[in-house]
Coordinates of C-alpha atoms and ligand atoms in Angstrom, one line a residue:
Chain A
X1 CA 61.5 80.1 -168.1
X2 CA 62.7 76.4 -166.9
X3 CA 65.4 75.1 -168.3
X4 CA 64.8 71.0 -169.1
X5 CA 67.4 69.6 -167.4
X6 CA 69.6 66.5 -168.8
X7 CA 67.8 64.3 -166.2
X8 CA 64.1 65.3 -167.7
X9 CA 62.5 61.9 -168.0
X10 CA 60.0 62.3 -170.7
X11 CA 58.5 59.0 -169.5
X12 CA 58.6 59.2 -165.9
X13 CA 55.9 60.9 -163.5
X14 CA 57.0 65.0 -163.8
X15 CA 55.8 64.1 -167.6
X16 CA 52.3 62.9 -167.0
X17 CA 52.3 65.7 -163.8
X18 CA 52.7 68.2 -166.6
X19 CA 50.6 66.4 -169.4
X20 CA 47.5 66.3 -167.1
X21 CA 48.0 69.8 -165.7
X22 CA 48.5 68.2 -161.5
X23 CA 45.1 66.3 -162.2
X24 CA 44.7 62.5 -161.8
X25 CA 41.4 60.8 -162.0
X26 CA 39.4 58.3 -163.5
X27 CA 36.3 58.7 -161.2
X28 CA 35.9 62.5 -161.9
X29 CA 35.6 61.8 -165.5
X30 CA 32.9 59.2 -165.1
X31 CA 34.9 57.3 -168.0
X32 CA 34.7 53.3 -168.0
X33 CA 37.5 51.2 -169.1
X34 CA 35.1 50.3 -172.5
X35 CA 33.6 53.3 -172.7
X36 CA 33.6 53.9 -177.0
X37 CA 34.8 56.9 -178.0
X38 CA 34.6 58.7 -181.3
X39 CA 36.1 61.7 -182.2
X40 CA 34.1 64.8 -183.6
X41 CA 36.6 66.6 -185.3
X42 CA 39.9 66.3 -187.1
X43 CA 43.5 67.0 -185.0
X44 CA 44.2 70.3 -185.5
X45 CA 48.0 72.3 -185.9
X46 CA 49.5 73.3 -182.5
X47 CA 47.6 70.6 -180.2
X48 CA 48.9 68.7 -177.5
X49 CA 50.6 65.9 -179.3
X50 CA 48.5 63.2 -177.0
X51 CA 45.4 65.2 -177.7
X52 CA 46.2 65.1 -181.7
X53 CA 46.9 61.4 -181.4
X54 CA 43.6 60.8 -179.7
X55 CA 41.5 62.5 -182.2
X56 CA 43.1 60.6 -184.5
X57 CA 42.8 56.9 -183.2
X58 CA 39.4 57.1 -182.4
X59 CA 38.6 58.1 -186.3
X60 CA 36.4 55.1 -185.8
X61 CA 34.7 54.0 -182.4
X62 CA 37.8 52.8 -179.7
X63 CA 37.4 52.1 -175.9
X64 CA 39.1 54.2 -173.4
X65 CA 41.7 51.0 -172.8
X66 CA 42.4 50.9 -176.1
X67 CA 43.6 54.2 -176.3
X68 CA 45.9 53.9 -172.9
X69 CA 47.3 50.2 -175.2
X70 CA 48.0 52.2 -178.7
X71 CA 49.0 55.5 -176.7
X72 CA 51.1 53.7 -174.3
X73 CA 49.8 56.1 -171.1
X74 CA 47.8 54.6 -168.3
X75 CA 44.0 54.7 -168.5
X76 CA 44.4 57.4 -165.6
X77 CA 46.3 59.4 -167.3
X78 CA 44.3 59.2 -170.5
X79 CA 40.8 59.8 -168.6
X80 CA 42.3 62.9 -167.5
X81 CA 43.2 64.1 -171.6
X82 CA 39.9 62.3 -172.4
X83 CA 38.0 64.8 -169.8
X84 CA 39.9 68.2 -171.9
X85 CA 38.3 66.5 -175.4
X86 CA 35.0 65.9 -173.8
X87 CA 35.1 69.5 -172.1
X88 CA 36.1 70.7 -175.9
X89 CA 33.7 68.6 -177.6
X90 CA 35.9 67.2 -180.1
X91 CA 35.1 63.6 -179.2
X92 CA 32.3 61.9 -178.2
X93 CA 31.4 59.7 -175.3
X94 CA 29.9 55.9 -175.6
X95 CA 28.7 54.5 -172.1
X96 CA 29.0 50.9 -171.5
X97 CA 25.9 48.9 -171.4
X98 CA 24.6 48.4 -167.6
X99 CA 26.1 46.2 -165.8
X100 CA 22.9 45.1 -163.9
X101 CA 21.9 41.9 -165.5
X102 CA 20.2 43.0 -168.8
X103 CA 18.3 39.8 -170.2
X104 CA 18.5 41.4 -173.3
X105 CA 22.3 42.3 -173.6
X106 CA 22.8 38.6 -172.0
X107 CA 20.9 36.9 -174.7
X108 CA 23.2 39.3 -177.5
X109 CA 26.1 38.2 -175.7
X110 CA 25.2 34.4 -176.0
X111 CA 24.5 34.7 -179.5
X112 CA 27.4 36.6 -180.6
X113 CA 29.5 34.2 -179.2
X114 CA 27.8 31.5 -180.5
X115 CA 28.1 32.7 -184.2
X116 CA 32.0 33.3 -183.5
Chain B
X1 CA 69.9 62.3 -173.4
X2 CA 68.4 59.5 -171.4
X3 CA 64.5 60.6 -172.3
X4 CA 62.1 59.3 -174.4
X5 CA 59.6 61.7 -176.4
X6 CA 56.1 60.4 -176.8
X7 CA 55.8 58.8 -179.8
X8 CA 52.7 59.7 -182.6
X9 CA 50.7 56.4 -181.5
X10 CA 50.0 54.3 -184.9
X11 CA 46.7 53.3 -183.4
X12 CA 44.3 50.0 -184.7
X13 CA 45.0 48.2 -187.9
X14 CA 42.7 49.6 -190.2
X15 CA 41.1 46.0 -190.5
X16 CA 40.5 46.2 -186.4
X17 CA 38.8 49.6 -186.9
X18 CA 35.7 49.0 -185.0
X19 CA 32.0 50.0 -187.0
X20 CA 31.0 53.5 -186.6
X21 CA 27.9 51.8 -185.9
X22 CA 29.2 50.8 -182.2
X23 CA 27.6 52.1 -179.6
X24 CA 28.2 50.2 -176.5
X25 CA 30.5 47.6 -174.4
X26 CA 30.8 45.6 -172.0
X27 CA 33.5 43.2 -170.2
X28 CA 34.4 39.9 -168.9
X29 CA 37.1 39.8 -166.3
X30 CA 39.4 36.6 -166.6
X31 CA 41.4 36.1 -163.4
X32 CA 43.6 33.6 -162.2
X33 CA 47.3 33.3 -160.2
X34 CA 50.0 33.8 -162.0
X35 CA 51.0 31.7 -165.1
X36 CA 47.5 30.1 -165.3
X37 CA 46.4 30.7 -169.2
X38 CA 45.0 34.2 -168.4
X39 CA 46.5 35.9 -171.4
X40 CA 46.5 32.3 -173.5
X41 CA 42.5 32.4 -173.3
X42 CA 42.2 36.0 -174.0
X43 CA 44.2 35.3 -177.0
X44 CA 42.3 32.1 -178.2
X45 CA 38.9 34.2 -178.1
X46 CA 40.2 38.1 -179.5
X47 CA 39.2 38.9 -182.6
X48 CA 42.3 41.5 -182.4
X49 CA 46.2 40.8 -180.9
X50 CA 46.0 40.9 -177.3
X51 CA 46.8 44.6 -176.1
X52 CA 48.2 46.0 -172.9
X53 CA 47.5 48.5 -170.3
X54 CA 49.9 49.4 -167.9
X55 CA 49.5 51.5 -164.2
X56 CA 52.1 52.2 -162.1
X57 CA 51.4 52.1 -158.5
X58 CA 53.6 53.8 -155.6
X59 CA 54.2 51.3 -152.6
X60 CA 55.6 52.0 -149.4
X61 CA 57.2 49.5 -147.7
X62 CA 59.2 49.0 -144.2
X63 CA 61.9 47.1 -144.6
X64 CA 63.5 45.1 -141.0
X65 CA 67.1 47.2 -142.4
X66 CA 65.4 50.5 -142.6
X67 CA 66.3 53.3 -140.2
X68 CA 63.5 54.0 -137.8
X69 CA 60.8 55.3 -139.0
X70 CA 62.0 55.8 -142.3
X71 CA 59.3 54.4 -145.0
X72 CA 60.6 53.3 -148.2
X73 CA 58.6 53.6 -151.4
X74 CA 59.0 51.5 -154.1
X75 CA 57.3 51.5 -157.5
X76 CA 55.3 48.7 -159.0
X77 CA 54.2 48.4 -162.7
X78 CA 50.9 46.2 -163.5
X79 CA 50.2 45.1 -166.6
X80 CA 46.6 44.1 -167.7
X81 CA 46.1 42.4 -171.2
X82 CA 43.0 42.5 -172.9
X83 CA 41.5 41.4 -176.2
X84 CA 38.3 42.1 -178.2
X85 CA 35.3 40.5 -179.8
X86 CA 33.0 42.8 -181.7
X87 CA 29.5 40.4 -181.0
X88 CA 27.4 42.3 -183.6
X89 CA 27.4 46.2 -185.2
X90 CA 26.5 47.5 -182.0
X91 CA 27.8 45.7 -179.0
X92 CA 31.5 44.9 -178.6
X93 CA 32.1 42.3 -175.6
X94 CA 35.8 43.1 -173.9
X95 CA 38.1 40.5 -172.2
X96 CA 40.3 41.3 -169.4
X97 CA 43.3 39.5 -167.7
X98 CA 43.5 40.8 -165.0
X99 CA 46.3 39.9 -161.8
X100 CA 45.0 37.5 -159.2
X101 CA 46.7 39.3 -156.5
X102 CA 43.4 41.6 -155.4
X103 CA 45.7 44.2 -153.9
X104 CA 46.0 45.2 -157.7
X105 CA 42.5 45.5 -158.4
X106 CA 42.4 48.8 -157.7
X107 CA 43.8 50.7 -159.8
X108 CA 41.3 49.8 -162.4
X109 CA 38.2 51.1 -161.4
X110 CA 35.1 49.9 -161.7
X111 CA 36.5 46.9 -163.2
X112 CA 34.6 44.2 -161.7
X113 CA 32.1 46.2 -160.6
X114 CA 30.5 47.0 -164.5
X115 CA 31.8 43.7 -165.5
X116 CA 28.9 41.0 -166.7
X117 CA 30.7 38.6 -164.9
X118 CA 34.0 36.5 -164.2
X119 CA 36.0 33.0 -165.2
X120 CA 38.4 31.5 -162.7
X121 CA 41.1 30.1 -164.4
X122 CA 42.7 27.5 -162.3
X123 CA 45.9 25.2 -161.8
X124 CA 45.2 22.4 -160.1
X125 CA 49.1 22.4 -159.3
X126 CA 48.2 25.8 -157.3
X127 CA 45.1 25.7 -156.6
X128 CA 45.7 27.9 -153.1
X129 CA 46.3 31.1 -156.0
X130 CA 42.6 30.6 -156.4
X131 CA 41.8 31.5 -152.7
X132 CA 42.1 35.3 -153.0
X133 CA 40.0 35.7 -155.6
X134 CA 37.5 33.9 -155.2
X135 CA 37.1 35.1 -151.5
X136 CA 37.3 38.5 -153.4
X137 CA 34.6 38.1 -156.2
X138 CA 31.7 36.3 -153.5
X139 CA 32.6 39.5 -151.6
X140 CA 31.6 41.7 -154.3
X141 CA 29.0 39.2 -155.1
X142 CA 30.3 39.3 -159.0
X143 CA 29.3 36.2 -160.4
X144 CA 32.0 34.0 -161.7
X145 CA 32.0 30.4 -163.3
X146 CA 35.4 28.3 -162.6
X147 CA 37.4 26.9 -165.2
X148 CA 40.6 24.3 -164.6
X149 CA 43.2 24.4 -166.8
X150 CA 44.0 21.5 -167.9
X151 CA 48.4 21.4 -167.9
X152 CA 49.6 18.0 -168.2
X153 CA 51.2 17.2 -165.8
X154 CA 48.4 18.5 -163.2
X155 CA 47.4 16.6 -160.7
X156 CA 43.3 15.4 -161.6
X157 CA 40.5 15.7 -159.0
X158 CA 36.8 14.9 -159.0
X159 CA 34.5 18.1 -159.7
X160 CA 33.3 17.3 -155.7
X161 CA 37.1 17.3 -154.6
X162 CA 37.3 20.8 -156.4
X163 CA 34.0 21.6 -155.0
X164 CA 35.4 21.0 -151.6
X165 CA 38.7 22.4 -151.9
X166 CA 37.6 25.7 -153.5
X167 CA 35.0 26.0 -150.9
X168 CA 32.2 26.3 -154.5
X169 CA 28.5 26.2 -154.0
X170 CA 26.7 23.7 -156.6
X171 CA 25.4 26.4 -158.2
X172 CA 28.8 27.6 -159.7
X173 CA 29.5 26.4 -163.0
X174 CA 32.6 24.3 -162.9
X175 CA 34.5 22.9 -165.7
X176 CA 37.9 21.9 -167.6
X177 CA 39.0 24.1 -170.3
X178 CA 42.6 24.2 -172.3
X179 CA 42.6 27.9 -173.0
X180 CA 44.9 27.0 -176.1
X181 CA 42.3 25.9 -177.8
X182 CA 39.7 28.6 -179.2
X183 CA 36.6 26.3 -178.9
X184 CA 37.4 25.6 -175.3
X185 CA 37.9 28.8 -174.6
X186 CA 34.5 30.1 -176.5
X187 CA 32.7 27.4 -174.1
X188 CA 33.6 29.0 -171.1
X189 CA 32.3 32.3 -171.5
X190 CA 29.1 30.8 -173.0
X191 CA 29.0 28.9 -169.5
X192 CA 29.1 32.0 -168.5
X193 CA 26.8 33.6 -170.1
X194 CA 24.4 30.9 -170.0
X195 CA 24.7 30.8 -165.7
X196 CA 24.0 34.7 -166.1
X197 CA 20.8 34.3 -167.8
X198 CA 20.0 31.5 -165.1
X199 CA 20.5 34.1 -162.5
X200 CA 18.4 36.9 -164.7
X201 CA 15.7 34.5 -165.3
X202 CA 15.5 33.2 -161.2
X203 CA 16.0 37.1 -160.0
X204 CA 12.9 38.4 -162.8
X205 CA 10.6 35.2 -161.6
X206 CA 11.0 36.4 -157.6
Ligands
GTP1 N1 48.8 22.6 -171.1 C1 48.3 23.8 -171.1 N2 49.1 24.9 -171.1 C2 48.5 26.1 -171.1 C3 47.1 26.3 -171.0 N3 46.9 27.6 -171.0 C4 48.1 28.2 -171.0 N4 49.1 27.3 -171.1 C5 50.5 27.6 -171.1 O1 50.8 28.2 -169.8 C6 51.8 29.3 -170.0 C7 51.3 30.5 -169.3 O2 50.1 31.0 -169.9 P1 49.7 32.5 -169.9 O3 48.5 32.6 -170.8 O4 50.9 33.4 -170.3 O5 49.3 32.7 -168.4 P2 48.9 34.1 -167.7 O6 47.8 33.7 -166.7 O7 48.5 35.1 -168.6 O8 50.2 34.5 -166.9 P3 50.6 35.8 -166.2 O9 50.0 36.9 -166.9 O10 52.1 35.8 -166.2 O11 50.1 35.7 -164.8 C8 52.0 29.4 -171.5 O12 53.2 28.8 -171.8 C9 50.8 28.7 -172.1 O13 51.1 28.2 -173.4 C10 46.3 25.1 -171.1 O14 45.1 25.2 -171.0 N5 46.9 23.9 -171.1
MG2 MG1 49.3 37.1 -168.8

């Protein structure tokens, strides 16, 4: 087994190599920055601790950069742990509206911010 | 030990839980040079405290003293701040303040490509930081309304002087803002907005 040297840098790049498994992606995953999700089921004993803490932020709807903000892990890292969850279906995915322009979300827009 | 263990993440406030009802987003990229209210406006609009995202980028650079050959690489950490306003149960409407240096861009994918739209926050002090971008965003044909910041002791031009210098079509929604002030600030995204449904209305009449 390897021994965790003195010099093991929990924060620094070996960490996320090992938290993601060697994978890095953002694109794979087809996740957006505001994609919303939700998680289907409660953490469980014995997860990965960034998994567990997923599962239990999103309780309630959360965007993927608001996870990388309260999780303190770049959005590629956390796509990546996002993908494992998907893959496992213990949360759930919320696409962003289109970006083409939608009269419709343009109008919901304008009035949101109008009754701010 | 000089390490740092990932700390259980305390997540949203309960009263910044978003409704289960949610269902989809979308964003609004705010860009500017550096020091130019980016964060300030973000902060004026948010119905939550500003939050943070952070990538870490590998350069490699050639310094003049290096050995032949010999590529250095140095690492860079950008920081992106954001803020939130849930617009009704369903849609939630994200703000980003993004770097003006485009060389950043990158590393958030997709981020001006699925945005609605984008304000230029300008200095008239600096108004050269503006070039980039807005070079950047015609490029990727992202529409974008421009907004100067109005710092007091900035020098004051006529919109056809900032027309001129910023190289800005009529069409492109210019106007003064003071991002400290939450009214302002709400005003330029609905001039946002507003030149978006302009565009949606012109491109569903042709
Ligand atoms: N007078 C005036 N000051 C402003 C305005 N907007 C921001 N400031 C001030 O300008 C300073 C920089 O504002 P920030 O919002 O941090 O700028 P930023 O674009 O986020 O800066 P970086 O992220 O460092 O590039 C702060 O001290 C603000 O209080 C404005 O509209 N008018
Ligand atoms: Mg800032």
């Amino acid at each position: 087994m390897t021994q965790v040297g003195e010099d093991w840098d929990e924060g620094g790049p070996e960490r996320l190599y090992v938290l993601t498994g060697g994978r890095s992606g953002f694109d794979e995953t087809g996740l957006d920055l505001v994609t919303l999700i939700v998680s289907r089921t409660p953490p469980q004993i014995g997860m990965q601790p960034e998994h567990e803490s997923i599962l239990r932020v999103c309780a309630s709807p959360l965007s993927v950069v608001e996870i990388s903000a309260h999780l303190k892990l770049p959005v590629s890292i956390v796509s990546v742990l996002l993908a494992d969850l998907l893959a496992e279906e213990r949360v759930e995915a919320r696409a962003p509206a289109p970006a083409l322009p939608d009269i419709d979300i343009i109008k919901a827009v304008i009035h949101g911010l109008q009754n701010l | 030990m000089a390490s740092r263990t990932f700390e259980t993440a305390a997540g949203p406030r309960s009263e910044d839980a978003l409704p289960a009802s949610a269902t989809s987003a979308v964003k609004i990229v705010i860009v500017g040079g550096f020091g130019v209210g980016k964060t300030t406006l973000v902060r004026s609009v948010s119905e939550i405290r500003p939050l943070t995202t952070e990538e870490t980028m590998t350069e490699a650079s050639a310094g003049v003293d290096d050995l032949a050959g010999v590529e250095r690489k140095s690492m860079t950490t950008v920081a992106m701040d954001f803020g939130r306003i849930s617009l009704n149960d369903e849609l939630v409407l994200y703000l980003f303040g993004t770097p003006g240096q485009q060389r950043f861009w990158f590393l958030w994918n997709g981020l001006f490509e699925g945005a609605l739209g984008a304000v230029v926050l300008v200095d008239t002090r600096r108004l050269e930081a503006s070039f980039d971008v807005l070079g950047r965003l015609e490029e990727s044909q992202t529409p974008f309304v421009v907004a100067v910041n109005a710092f007091d002791e900035a020098p004051s031009y006529t919109d056809g002087e900032l027309r001129e210098a910023l190289d800005l079509t009529d069409e492109v929604p210019l106007m003064a803002c003071d991002a400290r002030n939450r009214e302002s600030s709400k005003g330029v995204l609905l001039a946002l907005m507003q030149y978006l449904h302009s565009l949606a209305m012109t491109s569903e009449a042709t």
